[in-house]
C-alpha positions as protocol buffer text, in pm:
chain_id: "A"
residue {
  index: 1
  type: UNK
  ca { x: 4737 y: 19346 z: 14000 }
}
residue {
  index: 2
  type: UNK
  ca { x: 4821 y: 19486 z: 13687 }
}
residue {
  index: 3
  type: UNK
  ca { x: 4481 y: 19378 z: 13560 }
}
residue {
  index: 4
  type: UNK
  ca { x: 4344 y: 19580 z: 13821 }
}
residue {
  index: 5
  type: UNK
  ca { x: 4504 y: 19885 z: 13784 }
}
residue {
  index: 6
  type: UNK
  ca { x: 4386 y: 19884 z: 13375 }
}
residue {
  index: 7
  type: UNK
  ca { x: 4056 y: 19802 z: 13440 }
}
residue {
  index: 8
  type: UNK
  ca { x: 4040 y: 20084 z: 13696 }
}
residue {
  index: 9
  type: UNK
  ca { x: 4153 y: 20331 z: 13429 }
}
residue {
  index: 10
  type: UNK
  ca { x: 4045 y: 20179 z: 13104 }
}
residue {
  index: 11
  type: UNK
  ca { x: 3939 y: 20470 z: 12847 }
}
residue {
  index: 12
  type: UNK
  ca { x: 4198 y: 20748 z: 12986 }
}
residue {
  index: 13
  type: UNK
  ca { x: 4533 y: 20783 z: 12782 }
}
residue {
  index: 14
  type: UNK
  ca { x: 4862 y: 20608 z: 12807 }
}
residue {
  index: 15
  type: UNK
  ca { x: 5002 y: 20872 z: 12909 }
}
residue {
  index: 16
  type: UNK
  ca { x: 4723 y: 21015 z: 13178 }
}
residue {
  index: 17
  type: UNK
  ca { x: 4910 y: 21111 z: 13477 }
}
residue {
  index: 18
  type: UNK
  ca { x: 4673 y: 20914 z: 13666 }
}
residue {
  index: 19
  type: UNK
  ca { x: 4727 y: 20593 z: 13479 }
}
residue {
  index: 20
  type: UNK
  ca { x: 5086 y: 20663 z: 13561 }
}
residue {
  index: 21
  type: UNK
  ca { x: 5077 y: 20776 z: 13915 }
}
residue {
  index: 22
  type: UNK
  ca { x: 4859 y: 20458 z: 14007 }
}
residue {
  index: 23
  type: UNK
  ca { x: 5081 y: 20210 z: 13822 }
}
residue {
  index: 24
  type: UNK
  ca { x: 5336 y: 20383 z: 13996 }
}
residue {
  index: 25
  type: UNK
  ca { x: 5211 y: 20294 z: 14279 }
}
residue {
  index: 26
  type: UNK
  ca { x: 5123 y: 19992 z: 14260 }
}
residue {
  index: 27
  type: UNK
  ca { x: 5438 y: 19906 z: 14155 }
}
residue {
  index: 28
  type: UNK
  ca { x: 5615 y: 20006 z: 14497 }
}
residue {
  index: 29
  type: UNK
  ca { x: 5312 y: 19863 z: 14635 }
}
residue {
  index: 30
  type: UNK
  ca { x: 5413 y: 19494 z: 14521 }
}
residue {
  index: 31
  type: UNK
  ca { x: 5794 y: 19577 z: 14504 }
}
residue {
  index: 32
  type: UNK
  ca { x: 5848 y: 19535 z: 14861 }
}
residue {
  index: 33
  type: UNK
  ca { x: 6107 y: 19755 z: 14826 }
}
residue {
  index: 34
  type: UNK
  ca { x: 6326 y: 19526 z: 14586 }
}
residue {
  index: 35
  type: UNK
  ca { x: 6450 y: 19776 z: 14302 }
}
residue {
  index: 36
  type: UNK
  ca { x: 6446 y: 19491 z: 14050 }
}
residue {
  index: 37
  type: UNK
  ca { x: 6124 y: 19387 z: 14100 }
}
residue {
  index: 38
  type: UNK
  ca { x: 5965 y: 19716 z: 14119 }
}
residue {
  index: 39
  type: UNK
  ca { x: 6107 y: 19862 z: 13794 }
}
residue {
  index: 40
  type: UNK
  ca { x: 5968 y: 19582 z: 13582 }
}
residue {
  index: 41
  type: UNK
  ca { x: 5669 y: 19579 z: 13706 }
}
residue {
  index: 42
  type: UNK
  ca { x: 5619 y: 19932 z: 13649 }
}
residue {
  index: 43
  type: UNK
  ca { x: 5738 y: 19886 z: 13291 }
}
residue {
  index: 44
  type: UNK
  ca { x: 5501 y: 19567 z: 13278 }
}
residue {
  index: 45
  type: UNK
  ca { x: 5218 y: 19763 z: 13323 }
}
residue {
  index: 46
  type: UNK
  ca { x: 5288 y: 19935 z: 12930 }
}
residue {
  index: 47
  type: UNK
  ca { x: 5159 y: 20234 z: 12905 }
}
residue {
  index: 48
  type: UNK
  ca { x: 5434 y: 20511 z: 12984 }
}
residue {
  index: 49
  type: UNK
  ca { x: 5683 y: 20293 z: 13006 }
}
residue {
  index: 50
  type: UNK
  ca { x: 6003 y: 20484 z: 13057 }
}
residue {
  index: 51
  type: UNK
  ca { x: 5836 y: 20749 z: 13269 }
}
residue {
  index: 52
  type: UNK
  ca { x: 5718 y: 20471 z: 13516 }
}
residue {
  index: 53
  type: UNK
  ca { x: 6031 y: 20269 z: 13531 }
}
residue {
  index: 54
  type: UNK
  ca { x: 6247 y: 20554 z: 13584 }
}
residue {
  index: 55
  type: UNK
  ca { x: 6001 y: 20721 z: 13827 }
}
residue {
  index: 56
  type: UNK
  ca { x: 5967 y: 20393 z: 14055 }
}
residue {
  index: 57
  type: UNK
  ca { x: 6359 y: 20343 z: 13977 }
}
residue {
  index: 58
  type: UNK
  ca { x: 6421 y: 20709 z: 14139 }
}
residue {
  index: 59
  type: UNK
  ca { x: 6217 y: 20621 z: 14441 }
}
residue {
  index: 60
  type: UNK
  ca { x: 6338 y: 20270 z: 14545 }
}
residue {
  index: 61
  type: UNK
  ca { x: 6731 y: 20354 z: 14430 }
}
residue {
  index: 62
  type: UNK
  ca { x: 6652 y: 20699 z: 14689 }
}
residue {
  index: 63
  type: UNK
  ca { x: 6469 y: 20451 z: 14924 }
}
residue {
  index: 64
  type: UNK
  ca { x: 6713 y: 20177 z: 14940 }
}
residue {
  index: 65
  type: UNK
  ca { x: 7077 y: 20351 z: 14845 }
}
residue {
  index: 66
  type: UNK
  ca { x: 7235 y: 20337 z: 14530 }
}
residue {
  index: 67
  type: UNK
  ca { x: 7427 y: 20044 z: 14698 }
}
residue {
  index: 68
  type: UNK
  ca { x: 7087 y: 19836 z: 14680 }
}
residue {
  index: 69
  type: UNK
  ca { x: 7050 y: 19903 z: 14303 }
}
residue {
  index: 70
  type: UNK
  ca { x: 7194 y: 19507 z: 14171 }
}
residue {
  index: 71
  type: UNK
  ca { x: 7514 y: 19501 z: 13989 }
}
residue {
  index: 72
  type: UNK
  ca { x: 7308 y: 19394 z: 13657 }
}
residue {
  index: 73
  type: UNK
  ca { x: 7137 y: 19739 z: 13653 }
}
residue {
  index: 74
  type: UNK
  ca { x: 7455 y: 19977 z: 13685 }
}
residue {
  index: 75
  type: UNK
  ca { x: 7786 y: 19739 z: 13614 }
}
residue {
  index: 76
  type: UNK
  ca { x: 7743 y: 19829 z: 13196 }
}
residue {
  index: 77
  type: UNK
  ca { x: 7736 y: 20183 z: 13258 }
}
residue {
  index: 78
  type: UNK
  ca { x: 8122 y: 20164 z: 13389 }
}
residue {
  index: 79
  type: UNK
  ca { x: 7991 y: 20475 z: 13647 }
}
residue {
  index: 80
  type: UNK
  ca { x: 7951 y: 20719 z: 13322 }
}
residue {
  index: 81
  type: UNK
  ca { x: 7697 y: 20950 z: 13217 }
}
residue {
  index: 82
  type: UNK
  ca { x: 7671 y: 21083 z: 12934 }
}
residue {
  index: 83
  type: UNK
  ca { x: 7479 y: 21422 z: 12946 }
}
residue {
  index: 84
  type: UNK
  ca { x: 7422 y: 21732 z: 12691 }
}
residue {
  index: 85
  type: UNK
  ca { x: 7552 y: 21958 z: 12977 }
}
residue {
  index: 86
  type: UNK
  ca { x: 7814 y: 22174 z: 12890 }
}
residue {
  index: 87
  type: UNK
  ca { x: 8113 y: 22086 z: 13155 }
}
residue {
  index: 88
  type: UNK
  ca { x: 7960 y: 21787 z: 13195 }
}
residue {
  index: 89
  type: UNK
  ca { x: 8021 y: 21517 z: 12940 }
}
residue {
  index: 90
  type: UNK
  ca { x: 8125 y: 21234 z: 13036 }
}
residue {
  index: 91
  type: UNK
  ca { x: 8123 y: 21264 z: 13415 }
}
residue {
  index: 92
  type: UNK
  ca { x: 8129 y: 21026 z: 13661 }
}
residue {
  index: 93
  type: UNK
  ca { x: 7762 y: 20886 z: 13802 }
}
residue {
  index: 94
  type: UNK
  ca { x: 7921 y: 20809 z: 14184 }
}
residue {
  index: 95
  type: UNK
  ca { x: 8027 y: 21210 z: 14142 }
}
């Protein structure tokens, strides 16, 4: 699939938003909804990696629940973000 997807768009930039959008989507395409297995495929397909892995991330953790997200993803982050907010550093990610 991924093969697919490059071939479709070979020549445009990494960092096309078409590129993106249809790895993207093929990556909740062959996810079947599993949060796992749809972030590394989107960051499988290269190009913009962290875009596309948080983008499919957002989707299938809002699709799913944040309860759905597996422990291996969230369990280092001890529920704390960091963030350059002022007010807001540290606060708690279930907040």
């Amino acid at each position: 699939l991924l093969d697919r997807v490059h071939e479709a768009f070979e020549g445009y930039s990494t960092v096309h938003a078409l590129t993106n959008s249809a790895l993207c989507a093929a990556a909740l395409l062959h996810s079947d909804g599993d949060f796992h297995r749809g972030v590394t495929w989107a960051v499988m397909g290269g190009w913009d990696t962290d875009c596309n892995g948080a983008t499919v991330g957002s989707v299938l953790g809002a699709w799913n629940g944040a309860r759905a997200v597996p422990g291996h993803w969230t369990d280092r982050l001890h529920d704390t973000l960091r963030s350059g907010i002022l007010g807001y550093d540290p606060i708690a990610i279930s907040a």
